[in-house]
Coordinates of C-alpha atoms in Angstrom, one line a residue:
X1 CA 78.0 76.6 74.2
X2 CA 78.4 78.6 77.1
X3 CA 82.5 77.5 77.7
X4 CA 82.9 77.9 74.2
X5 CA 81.9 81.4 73.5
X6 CA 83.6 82.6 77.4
X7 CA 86.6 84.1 75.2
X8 CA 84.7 85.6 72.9
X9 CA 82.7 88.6 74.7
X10 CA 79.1 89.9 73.9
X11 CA 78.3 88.2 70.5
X12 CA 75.6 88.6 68.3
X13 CA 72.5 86.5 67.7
X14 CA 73.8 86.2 64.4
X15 CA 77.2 84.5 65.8
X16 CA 75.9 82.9 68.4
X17 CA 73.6 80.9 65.3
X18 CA 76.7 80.5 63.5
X19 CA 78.6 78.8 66.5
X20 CA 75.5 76.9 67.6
X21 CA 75.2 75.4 64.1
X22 CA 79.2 74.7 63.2
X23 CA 80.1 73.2 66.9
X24 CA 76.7 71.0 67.1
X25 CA 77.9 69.8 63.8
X26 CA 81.3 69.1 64.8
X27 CA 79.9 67.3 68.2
X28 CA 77.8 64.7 66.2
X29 CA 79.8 64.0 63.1
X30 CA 83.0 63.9 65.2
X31 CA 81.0 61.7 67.6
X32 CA 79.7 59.7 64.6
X33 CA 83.4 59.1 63.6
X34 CA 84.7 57.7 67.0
X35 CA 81.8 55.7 67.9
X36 CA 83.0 53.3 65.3
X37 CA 85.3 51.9 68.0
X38 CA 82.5 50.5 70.3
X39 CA 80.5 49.2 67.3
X40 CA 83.5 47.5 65.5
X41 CA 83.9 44.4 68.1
X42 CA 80.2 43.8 67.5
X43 CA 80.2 43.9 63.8
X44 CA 83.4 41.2 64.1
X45 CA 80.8 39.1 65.8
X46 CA 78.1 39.2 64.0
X47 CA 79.2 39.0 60.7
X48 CA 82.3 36.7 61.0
X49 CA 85.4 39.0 59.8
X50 CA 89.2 39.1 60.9
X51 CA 91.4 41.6 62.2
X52 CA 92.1 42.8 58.4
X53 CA 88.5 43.5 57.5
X54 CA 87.5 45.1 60.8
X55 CA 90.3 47.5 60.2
X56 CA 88.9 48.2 56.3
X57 CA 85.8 49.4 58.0
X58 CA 87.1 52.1 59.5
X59 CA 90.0 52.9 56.9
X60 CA 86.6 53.1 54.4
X61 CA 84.6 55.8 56.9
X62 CA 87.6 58.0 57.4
X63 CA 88.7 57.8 53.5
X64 CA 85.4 58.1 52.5
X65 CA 85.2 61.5 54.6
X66 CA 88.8 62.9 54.0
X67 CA 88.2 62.4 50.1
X68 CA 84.9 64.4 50.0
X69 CA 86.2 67.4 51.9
X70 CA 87.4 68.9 48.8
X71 CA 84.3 68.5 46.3
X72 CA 82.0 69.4 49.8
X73 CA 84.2 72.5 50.1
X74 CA 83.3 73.3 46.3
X75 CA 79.9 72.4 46.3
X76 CA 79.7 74.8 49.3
X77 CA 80.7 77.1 47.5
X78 CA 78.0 77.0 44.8
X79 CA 75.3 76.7 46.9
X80 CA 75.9 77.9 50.4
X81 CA 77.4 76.5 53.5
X82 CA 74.9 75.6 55.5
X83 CA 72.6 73.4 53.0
X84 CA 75.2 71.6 51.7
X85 CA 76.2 70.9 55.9
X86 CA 72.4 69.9 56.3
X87 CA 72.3 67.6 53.3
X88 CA 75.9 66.3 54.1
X89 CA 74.7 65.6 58.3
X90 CA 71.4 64.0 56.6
X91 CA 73.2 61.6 54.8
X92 CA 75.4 60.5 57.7
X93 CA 72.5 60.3 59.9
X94 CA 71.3 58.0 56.9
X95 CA 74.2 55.8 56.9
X96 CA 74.2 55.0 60.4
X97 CA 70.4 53.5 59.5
X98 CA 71.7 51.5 56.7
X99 CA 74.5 50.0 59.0
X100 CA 71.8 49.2 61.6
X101 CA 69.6 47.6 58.6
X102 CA 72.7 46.0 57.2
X103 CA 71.9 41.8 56.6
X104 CA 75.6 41.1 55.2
X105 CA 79.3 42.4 55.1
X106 CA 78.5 44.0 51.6
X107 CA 75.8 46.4 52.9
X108 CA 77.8 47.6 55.8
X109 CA 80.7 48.6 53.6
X110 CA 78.2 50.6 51.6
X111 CA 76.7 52.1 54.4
X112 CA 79.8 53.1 56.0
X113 CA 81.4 55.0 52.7
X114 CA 77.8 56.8 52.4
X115 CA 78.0 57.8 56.1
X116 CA 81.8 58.9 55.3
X117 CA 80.9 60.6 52.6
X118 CA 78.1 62.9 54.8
X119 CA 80.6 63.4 57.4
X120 CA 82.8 64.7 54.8
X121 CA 81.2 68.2 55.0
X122 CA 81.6 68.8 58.1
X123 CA 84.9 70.0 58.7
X124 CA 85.3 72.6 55.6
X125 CA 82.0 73.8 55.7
X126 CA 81.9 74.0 59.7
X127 CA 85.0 76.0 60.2
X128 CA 84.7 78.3 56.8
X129 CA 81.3 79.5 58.8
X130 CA 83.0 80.2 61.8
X131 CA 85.8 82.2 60.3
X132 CA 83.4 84.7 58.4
X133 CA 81.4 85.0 61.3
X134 CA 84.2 86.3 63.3
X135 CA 86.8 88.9 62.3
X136 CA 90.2 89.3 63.8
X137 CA 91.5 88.1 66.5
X138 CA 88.2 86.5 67.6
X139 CA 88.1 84.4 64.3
X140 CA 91.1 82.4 66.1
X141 CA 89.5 82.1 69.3
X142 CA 86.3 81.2 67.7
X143 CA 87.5 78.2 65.8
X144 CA 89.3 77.4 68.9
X145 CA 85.9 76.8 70.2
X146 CA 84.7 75.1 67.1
X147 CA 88.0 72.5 67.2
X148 CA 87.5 71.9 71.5
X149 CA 83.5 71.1 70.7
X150 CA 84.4 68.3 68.0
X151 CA 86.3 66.6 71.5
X152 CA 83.5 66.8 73.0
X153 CA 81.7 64.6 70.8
X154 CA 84.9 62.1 71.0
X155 CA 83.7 61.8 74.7
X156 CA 79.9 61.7 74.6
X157 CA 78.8 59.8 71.3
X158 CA 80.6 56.7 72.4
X159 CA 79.6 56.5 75.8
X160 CA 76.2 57.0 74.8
X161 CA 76.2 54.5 72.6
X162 CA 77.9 52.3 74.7
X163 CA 75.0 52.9 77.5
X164 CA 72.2 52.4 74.3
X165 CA 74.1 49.1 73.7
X166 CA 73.2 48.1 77.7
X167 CA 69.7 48.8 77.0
X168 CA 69.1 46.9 73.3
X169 CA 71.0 45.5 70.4
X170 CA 73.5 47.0 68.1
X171 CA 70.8 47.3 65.5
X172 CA 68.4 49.4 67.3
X173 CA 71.2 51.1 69.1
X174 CA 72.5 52.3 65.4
X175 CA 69.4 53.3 64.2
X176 CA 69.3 55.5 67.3
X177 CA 72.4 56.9 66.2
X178 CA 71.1 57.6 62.8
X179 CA 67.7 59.0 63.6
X180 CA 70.0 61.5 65.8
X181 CA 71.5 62.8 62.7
X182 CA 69.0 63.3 60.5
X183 CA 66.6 65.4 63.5
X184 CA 70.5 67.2 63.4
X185 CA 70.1 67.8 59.7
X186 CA 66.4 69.4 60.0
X187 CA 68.1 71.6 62.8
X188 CA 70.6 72.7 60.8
X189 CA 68.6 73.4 57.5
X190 CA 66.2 75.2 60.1
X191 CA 68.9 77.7 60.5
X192 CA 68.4 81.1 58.3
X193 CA 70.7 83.8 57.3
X194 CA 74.2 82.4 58.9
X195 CA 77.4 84.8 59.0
X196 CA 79.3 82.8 56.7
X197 CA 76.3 81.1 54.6
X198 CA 76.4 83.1 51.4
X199 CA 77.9 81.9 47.9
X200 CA 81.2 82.5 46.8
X201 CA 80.3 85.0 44.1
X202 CA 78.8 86.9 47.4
X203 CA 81.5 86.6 49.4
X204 CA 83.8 88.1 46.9
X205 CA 81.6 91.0 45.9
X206 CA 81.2 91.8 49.7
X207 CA 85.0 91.8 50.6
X208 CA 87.2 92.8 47.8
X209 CA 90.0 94.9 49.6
X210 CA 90.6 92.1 51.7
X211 CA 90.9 89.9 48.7
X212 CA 93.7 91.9 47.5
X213 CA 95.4 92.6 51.0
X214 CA 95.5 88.8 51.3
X215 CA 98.6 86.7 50.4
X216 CA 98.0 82.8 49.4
X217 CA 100.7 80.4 48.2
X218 CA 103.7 80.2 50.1
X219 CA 102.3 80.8 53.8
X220 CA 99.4 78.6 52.9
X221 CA 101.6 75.7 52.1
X222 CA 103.6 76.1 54.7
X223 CA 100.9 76.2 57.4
X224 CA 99.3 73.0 55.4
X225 CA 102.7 71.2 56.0
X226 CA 102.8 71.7 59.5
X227 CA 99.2 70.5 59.8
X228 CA 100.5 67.7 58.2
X229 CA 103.2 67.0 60.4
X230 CA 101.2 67.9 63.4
X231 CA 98.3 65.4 62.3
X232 CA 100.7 62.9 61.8
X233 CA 102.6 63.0 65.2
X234 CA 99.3 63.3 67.0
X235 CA 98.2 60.0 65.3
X236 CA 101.1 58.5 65.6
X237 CA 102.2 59.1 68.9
X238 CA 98.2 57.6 69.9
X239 CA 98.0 54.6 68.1
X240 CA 101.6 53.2 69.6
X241 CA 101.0 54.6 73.1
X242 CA 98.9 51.7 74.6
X243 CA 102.0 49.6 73.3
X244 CA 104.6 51.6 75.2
X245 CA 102.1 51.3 78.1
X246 CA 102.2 47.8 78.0
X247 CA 105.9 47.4 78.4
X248 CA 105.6 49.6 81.4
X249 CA 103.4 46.9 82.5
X250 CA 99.9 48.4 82.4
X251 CA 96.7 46.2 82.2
X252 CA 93.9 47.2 79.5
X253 CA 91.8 49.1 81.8
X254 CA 95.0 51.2 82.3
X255 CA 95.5 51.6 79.2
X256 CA 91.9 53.2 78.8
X257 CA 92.4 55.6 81.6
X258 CA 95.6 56.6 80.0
X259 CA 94.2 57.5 76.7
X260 CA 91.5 59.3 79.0
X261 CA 93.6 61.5 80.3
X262 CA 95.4 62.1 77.2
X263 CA 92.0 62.7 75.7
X264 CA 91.0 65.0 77.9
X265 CA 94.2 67.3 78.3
X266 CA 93.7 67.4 74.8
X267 CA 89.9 69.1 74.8
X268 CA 91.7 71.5 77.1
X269 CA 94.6 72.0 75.0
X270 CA 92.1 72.9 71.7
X271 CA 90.2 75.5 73.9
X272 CA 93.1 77.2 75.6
X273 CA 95.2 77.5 72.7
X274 CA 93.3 79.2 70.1
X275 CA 93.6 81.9 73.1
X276 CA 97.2 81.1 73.4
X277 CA 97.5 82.1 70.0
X278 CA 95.7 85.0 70.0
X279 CA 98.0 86.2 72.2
X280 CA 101.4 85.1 70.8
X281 CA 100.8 84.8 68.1
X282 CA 100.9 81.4 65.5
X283 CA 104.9 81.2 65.3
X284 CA 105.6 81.3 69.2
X285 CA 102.6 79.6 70.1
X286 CA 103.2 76.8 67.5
X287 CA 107.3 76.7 69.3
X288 CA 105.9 76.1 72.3
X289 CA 103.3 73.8 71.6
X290 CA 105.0 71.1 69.5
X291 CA 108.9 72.1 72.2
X292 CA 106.2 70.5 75.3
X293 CA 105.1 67.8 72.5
X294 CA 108.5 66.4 72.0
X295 CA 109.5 67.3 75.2
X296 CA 106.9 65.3 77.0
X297 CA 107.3 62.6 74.5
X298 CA 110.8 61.6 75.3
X299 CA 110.1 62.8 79.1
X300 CA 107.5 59.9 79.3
X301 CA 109.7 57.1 77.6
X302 CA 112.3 56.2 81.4
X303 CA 109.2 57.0 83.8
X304 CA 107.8 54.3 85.3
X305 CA 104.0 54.1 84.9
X306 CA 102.7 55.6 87.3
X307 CA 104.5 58.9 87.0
X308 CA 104.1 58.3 83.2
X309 CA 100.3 58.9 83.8
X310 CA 100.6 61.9 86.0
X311 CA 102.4 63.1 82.3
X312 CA 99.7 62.4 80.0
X313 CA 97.4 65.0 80.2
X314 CA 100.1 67.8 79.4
X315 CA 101.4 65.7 76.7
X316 CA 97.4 65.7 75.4
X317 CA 97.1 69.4 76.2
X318 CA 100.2 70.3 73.9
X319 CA 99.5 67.7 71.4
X320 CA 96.0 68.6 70.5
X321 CA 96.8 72.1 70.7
X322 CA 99.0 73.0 68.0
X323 CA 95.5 72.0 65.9
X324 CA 93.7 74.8 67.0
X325 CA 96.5 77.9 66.7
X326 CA 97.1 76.4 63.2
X327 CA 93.3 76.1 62.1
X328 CA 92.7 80.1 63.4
X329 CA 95.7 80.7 61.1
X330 CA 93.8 80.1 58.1
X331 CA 91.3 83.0 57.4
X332 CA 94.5 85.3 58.0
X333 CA 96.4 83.7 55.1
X334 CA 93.6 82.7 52.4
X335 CA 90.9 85.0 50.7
X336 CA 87.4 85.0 52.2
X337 CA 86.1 84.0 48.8
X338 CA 89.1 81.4 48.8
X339 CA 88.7 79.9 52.6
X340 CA 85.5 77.2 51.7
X341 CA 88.5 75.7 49.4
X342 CA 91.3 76.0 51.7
X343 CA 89.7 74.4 54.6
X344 CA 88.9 71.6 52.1
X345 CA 92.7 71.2 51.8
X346 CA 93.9 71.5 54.8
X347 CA 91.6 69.2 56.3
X348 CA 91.8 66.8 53.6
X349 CA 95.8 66.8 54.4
X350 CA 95.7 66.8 58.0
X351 CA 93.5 63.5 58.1
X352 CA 95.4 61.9 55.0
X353 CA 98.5 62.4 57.1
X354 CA 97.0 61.2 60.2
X355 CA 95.8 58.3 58.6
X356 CA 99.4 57.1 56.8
X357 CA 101.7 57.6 59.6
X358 CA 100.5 54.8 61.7
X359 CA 101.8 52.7 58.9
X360 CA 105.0 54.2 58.4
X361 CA 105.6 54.1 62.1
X362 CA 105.0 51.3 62.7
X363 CA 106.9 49.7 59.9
X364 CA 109.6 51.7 62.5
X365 CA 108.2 49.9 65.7
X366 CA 109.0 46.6 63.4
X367 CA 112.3 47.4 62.3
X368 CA 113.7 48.9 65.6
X369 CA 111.7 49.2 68.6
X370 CA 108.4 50.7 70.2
X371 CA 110.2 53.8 72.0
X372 CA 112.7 54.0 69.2
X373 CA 109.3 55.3 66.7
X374 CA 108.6 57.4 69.7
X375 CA 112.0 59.2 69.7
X376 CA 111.0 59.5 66.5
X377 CA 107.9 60.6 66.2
X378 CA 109.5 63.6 68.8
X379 CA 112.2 64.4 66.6
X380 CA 109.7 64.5 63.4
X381 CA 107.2 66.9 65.7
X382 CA 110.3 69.1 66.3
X383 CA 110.6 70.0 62.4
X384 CA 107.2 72.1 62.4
X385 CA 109.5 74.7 64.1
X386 CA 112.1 75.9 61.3
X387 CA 108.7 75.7 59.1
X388 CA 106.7 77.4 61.6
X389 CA 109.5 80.4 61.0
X390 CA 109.3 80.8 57.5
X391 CA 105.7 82.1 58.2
X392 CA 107.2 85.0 59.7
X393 CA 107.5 87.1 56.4
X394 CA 104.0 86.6 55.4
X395 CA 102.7 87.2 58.9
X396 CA 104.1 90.7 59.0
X397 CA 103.0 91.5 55.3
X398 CA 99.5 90.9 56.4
X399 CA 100.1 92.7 59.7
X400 CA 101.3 95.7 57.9
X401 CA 98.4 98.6 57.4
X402 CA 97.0 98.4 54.0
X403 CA 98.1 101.3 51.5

């Protein structure tokens, strides 16, 4: 919490709650998300399936949590924030239990949609409470913060449950998991009188000259669109990258401490541009971002591998850092009453995107070749920036003083 909050100054308790609550939430359910990985190989052996059906497992967590973004961002709405984020970490805590009960192929896929549907909350609800609890410029470097914690959970959940997995069986080691969650929940539901946590009848009666300083439509479709195409690249580009590697002639542990270092330039890409932004601003900040993405893309496609290594972690810093200067753009173009809903969406279309354009590339990769898609996937990052323009108009209406 400590890293996170350094760009921030002298907060209040009141934020300090807020950010202790939205980033511990984003740690487990992000970590609750990735963990899959290390549990998936196990499930193939113990319950007999192919390549095809270990896939569907994780296509049904991650649809299961992108679809319920929206209705969690509306249910927020009527009833507050944080109990719906308690409730919502509860039930993924309980479907990680059910997996570990799970007896046949049947249960897990029910366990896994209910523990989708739990993490679903986390992401609209999370980041709508860090944007009320912060104002202004430290809204963006706050949510900076909230995005570079959910990396953190990326790192730590799988590793710990790969050490768990060293000390018992996947069964008990995923009931772990899931008791983790719901002792998460209890903290969470603890939590009283959050920045952020009130209905959006209150939120509207407490801030209605901002409502009507605030433009929505155009800029917030825009800035959705080049979440999408951000999203999209980012997944893209990582699914296909241990394939490039492989032509380059690297070996599997390689491989893992390429996506390593990727991982990690990207934690530090999260953190250190929401304060990029902050200080450029979301158009030239978004330029330079997705420029060193493409840039670094088709840099890395001659190098041999070793030098293509060395490369990584600046192509992980720019690539994951686009995400946070575009989710600190949010509160600036959307309502406060509106934002619960807004997050919802642009959530909801940065993970649906993510989640189709492995597909599409590599229906790419089939046709042509592996590098080809990443030439691509470069040129494709490269049209965020006449988009990232047209936000220019609606950036200076909101700068301009109100009347």
């Amino acid at each position: 919490m400590s890293l996170i909050t350094a760009t921030l100054g002298k907060i209040a308790a009141p934020e300090r709650r807020t950010m202790a609550v939205a980033c511990g939430a984003h740690v487990l359910h992000d970590g609750y998300t990735d963990l899959l990985y290390v549990l998936l190989p196990l499930w193939q052996a113990q319950f007999g399936l192919d390549y095809a059906m270990v896939g569907l497992l994780r296509a049904l967590y991650v649809g299961a949590m992108a679809g319920f973004q929206i209705p969690a961002g509306a249910i927020a709405q009527r009833f507050g924030g944080p109990l719906i984020l308690g409730l919502g970490t509860a039930l993924a805590g309980v479907g990680y239990l059910a997996a570990g009960a799970s007896v046949g192929f049947a249960m897990l896929v029910g366990a896994l949609i209910i523990g989708g549907i739990g993490s679903g909350v986390q992401h609209p609800i999370g980041a709508h409470l860090v944007s009320q609890a912060f104002s202004g410029a430290r809204s963006r470097q706050a949510l900076a913060g909230y995005n570079f914690s959910g990396d953190l959970g990326k790192m730590a959940f799988p590793a710990a449950t790969a050490w768990l997995l060293t000390l018992m069986d996947w069964r008990a080691a995923t009931t772990v998991i899931g008791i983790v969650g719901l002792c998460a929940a209890v903290a969470i539901l603890a939590m009283r009188g959050l920045p952020g946590g009130e209905t959006v009848s209150e939120a509207a009666a407490e801030t209605p000259k901002a409502a009507e300083r605030t433009p929505s439509g155009r800029g917030f479709s825009l800035l959705l669109s080049i979440a999408m195409i951000d999203s999209a690249t980012r997944m893209g580009f990582l699914t296909f990258l241990p394939f490039l590697l492989q032509m380059k002639g690297a070996d599997l542990p390689t491989i893992g401490i390429a996506l390593t270092l990727v991982f990690t330039g990207g934690a530090c890409g999260k953190l250190a541009c929401g304060w990029l932004g902050a200080r450029l601003g979301v158009v030239h900040a978004t330029w330079l971002t997705e420029g060193l993405t493409a840039a670094g893309i088709l840099a890395l496609l001659p190098l041999p591998l070793v030098p293509g290594l060395a490369v990584l972690p600046l192509i992980g810093l720019a690539l994951n850092g686009t995400s946070s200067v575009l989710y600190g753009t949010v509160p600036e173009l959307v309502a406060p009453e509106r934002r619960q809903r807004a997050f919802s969406i642009f959530y909801t279309g940065g993970v649906g995107a993510g989640a189709l354009s492995p597909v599409l590339y590599g229906m790419v990769s089939d046709l042509l070749s592996v590098p080809a898609m990443m030439v691509l996937i470069a040129a494709v990052a490269l049209t965020t920036l006449p988009l990232t323009w047209g936000l220019r108009p609606v950036l200076r209406e909101i700068a301009a003083p109100a009347e």
